Tab-separated table of C-alpha atoms and ligand atoms in Angstrom:
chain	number	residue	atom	x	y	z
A	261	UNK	CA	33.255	-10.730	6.591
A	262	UNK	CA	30.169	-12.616	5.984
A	263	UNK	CA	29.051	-13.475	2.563
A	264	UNK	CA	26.617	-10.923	1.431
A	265	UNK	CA	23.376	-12.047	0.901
A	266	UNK	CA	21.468	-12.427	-2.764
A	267	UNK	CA	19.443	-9.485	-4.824
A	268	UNK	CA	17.548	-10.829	-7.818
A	269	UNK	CA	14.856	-9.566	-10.190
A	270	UNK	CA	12.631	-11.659	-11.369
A	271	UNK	CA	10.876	-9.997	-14.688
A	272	UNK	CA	7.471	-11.929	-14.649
A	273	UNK	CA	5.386	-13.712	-12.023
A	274	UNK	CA	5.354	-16.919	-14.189
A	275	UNK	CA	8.861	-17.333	-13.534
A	276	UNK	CA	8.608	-17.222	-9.863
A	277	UNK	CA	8.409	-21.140	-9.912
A	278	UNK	CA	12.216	-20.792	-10.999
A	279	UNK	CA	13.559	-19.300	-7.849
A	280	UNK	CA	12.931	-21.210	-4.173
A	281	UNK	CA	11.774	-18.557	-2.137
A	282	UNK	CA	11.884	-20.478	1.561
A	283	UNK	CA	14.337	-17.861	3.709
A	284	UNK	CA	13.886	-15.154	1.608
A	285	UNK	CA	12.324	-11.689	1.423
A	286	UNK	CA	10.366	-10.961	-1.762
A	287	UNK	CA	9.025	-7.039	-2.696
A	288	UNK	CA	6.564	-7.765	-4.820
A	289	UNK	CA	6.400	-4.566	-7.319
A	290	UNK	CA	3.589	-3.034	-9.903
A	291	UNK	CA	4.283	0.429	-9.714
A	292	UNK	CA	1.041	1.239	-12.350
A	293	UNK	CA	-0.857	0.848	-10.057
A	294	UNK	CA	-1.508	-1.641	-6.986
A	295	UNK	CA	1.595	-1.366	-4.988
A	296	UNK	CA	1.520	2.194	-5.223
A	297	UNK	CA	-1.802	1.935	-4.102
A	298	UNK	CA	-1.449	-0.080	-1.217
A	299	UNK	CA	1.238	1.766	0.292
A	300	UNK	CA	-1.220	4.888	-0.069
A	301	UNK	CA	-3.705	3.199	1.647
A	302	UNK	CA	-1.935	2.334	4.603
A	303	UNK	CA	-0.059	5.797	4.839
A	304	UNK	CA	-3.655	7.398	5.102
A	305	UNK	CA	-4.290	5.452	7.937
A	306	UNK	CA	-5.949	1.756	6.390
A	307	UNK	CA	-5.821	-0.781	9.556
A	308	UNK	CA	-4.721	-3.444	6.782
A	309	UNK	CA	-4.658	-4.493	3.097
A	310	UNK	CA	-6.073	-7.395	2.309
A	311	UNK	CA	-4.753	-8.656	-1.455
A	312	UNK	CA	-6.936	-11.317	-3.218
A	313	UNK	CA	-6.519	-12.439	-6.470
A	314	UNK	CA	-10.113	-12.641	-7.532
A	315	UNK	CA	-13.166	-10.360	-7.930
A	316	UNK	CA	-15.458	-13.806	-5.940
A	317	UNK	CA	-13.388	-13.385	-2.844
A	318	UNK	CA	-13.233	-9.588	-2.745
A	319	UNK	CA	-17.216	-9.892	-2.945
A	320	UNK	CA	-17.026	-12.395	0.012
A	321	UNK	CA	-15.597	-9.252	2.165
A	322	UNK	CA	-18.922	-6.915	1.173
A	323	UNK	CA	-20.787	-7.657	4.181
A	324	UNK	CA	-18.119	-7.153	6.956
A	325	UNK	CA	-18.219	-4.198	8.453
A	326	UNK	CA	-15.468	-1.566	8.087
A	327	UNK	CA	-13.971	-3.412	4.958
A	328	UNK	CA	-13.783	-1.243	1.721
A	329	UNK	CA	-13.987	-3.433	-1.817
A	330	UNK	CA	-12.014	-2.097	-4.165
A	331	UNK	CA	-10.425	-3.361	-7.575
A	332	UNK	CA	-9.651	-3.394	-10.900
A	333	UNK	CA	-9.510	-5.251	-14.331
A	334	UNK	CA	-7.463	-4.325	-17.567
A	335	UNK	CA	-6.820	-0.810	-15.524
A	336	UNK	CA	-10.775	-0.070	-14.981
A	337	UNK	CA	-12.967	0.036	-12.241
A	338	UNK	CA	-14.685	-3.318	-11.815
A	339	UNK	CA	-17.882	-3.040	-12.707
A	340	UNK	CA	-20.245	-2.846	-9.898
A	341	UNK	CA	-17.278	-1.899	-7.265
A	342	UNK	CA	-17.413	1.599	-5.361
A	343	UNK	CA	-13.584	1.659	-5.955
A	344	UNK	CA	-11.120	0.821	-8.525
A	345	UNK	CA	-7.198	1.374	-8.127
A	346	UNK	CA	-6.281	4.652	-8.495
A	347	UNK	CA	-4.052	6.073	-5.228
A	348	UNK	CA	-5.975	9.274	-5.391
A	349	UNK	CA	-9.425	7.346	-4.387
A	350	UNK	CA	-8.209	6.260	-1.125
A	351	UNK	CA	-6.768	10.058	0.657
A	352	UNK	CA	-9.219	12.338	2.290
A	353	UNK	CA	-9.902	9.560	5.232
A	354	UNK	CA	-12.171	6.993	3.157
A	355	UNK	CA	-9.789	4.813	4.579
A	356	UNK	CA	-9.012	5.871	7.663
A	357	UNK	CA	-9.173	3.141	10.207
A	358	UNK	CA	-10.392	0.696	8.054
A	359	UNK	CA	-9.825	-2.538	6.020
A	360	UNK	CA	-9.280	-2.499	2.258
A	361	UNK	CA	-9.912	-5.358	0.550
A	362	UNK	CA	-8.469	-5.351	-3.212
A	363	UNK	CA	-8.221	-6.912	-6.285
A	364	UNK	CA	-5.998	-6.173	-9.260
A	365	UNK	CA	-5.188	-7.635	-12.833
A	366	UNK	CA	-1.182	-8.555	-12.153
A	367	UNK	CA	-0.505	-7.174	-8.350
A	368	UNK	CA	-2.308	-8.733	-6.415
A	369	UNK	CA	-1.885	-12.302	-7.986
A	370	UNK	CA	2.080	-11.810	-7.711
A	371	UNK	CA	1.598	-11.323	-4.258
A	372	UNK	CA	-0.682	-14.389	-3.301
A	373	UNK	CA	2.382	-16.981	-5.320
A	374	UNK	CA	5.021	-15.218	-3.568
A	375	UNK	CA	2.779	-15.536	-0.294
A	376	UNK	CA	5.691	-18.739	1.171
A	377	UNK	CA	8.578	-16.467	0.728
A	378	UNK	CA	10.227	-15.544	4.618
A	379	UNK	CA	8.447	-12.040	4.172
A	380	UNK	CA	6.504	-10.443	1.178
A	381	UNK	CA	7.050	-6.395	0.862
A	382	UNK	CA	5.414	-3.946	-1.279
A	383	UNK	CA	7.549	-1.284	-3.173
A	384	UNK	CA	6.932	1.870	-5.690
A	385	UNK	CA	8.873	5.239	-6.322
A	386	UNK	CA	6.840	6.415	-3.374
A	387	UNK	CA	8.694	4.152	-0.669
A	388	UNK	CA	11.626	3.854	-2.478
A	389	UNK	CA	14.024	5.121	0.349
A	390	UNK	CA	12.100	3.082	3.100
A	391	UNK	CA	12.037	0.374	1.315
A	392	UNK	CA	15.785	0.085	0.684
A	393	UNK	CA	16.584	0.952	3.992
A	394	UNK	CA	14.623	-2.191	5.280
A	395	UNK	CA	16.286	-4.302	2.817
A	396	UNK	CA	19.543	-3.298	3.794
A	397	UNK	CA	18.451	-3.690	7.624
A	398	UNK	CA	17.095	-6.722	6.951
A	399	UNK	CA	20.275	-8.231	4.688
A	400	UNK	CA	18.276	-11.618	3.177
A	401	UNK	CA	18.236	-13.064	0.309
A	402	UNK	CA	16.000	-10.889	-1.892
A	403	UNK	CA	13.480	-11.188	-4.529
A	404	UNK	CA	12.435	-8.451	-6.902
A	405	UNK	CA	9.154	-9.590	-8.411
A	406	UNK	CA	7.802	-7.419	-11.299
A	407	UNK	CA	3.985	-7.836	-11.170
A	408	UNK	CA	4.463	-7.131	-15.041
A	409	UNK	CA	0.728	-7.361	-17.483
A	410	UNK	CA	-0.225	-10.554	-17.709
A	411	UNK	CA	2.584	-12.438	-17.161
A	412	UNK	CA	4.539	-10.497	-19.331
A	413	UNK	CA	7.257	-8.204	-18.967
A	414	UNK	CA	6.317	-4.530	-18.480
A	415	UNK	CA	8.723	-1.511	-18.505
A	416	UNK	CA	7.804	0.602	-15.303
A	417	UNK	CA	8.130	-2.524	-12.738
A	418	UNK	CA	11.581	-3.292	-14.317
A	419	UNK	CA	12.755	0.047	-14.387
A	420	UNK	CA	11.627	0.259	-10.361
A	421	UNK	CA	13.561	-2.972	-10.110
A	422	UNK	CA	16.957	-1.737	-11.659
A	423	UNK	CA	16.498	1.327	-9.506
A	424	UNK	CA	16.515	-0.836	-6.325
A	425	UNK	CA	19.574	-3.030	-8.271
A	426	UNK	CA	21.476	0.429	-8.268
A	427	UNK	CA	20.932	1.829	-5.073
A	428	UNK	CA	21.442	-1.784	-3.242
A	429	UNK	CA	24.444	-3.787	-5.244
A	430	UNK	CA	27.446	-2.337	-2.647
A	431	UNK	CA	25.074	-4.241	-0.156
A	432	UNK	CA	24.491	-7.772	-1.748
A	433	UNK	CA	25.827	-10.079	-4.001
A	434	UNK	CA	23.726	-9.226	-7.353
A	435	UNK	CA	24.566	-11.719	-10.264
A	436	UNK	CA	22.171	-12.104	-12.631
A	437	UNK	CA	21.132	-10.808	-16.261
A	438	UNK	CA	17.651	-9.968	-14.849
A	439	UNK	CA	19.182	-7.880	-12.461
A	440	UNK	CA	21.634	-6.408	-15.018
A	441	UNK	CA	19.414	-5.513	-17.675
A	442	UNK	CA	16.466	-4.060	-14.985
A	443	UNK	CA	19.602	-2.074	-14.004
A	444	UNK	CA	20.889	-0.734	-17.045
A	445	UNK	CA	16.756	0.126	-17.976
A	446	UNK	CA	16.705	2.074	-14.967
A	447	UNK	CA	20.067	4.062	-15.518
A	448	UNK	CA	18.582	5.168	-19.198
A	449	UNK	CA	15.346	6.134	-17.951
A	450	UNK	CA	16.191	8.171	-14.603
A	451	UNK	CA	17.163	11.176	-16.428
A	452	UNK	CA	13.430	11.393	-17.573
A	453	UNK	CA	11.451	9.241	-16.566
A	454	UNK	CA	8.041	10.381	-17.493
A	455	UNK	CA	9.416	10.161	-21.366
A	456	UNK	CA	10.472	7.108	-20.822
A	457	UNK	CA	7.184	5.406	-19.294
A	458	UNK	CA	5.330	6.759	-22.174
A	459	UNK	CA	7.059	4.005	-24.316
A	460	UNK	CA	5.438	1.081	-21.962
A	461	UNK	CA	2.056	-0.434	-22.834
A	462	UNK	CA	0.312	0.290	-19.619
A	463	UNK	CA	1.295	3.929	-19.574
A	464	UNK	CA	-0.770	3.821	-22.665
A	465	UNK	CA	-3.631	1.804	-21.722
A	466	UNK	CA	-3.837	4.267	-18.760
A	467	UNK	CA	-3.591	7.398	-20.916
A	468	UNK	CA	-6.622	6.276	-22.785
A	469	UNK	CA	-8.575	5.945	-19.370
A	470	UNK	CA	-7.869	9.121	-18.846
A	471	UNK	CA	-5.737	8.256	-15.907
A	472	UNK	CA	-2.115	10.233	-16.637
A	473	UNK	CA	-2.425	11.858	-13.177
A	474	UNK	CA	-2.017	8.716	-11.492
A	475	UNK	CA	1.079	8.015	-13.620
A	476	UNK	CA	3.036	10.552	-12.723
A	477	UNK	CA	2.182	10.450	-9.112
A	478	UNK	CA	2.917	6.745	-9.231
A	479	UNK	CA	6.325	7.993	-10.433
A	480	UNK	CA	6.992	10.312	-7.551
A	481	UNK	CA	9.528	9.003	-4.952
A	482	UNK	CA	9.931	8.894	-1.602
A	483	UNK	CA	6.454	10.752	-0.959
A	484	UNK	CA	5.912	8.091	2.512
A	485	UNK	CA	7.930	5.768	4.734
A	486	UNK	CA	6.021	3.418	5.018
A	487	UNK	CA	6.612	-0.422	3.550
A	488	UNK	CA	3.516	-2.350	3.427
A	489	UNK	CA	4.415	-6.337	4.649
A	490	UNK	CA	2.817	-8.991	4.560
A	491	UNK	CA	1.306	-10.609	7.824
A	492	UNK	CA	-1.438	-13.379	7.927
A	493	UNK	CA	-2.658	-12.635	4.544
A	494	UNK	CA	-3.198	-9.047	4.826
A	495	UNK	CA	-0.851	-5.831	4.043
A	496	UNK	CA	0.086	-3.737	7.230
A	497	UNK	CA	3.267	-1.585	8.085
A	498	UNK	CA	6.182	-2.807	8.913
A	499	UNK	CA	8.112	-1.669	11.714
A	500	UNK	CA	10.388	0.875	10.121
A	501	UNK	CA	11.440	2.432	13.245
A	502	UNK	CA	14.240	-0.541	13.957
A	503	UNK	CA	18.037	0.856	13.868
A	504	UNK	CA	18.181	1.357	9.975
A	505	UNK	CA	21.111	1.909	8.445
B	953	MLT	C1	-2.110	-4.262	-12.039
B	953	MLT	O1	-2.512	-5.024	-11.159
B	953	MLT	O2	-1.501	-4.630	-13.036
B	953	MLT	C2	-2.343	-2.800	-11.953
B	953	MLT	O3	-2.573	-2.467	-10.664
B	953	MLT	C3	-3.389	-2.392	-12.935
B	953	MLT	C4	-3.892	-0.990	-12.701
B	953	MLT	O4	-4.448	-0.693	-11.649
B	953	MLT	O5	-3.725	-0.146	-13.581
């Protein structure tokens, strides 16, 4: 029997430098809102993602045709952007066929310093069975990065993270304290979740945007199967339709 490969959460994106990520897959993870966001977009039929960490290089994008600029700062709309992050603003086809180019607070930055990992994947509640299904497939070493705020920890990334822990420890070797403690989070949350997110600081910051409707659809799972990866800098989908488990 082989030895079963590595799952580990790692809580903030400043301790990323801890953990060597050559050979490994990392699912980069900020359920409130950019990963949830990104998987949207591609689901509604976005040729590609393309992450950047700052507002400069989304702007360097305006001019090319069929790219969309979208982004955010502290949760709102950047000023002077068409788009900001909320799921709902990319259905109805704005997409469709095109390339979004976005730029978020915590997301988008986690994925650009997990960019050398073996592959980078996006997860939320809404991929949540897809997602886990590819990991199994896939059976690296794994990296759980919470996007968190600000290189702190946050509650609804963790609690995604201990839901992954749960679903995937009969299939790795999980050994950790981050892992343990994302875990137990998620196993005294799941029976209501909603409550539970109310407690986290984003949730809040959110509420008083008047954003609560993207909350709770950020917290619905399993509503698409399809895992953003990441290929030559931008988000597409990966091939899902290998022999999963
Ligand atoms: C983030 O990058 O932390 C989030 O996406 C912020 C948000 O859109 O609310």
């Amino acid at each position: 029997m082989p030895d079963k490969s590595t799952l580990d959460v790692v809580l903030t994106p400043n301790l990323l430098t801890l953990y060597p990520l050559q050979g490994k897959v990392v699912v980069v993870i900020d359920v409130l809102r950019a990963t949830t966001t990104m998987t949207v977009a591609l689901d509604q039929g976005a040729a590609k993602v393309i992450p950047v960490e700052s507002i400069e290089e989304c702007l360097s994008y305006k001019d090319k045709p069929n790219h969309i600029l979208a982004g955010e700062r502290g949760g709102q709309k950047v000023e002077g952007f068409n788009y900001g992050n909320s799921p709902f603003e990319f259905m109805d086809g704005v997409v469709n066929g095109k390339t979004l180019v976005l730029t978020t607070t915590n997301g988008t930055r986690a994925i650009t310093m997990a960019s050398s990992a073996k592959e980078v994947l996006i997860g939320g509640f809404l991929n949540f069975s897809a997602l886990t299904r590819w990991l199994i497939n896939e059976s690296s070493d794994t990296i759980l990065l919470c996007s968190g705020w600000r290189d702190k920890f946050n509650l609804e990334d963790t609690i995604f993270a201990g839901a992954v822990i749960h679903h995937l420890k009969e299939y790795f070797l999980v050994d950790s304290d981050s892992a343990f403690a994302a875990e137990k989070l998620y196993l005294n949350s799941r029976r209501n979740m909603l409550h539970f997110m109310k407690q986290s600081s984003h949730y809040r910051r959110l509420a008083r945007f008047g954003v609560v409707n993207d909350i709770k659809y950020c917290l619905r799972p399993d509503l698409t199967n399809v895992v953003p990866i990441l290929k030559n800098g931008a988000l597409v989908r990966a091939d899902v339709t290998k022999d999963m488990v």
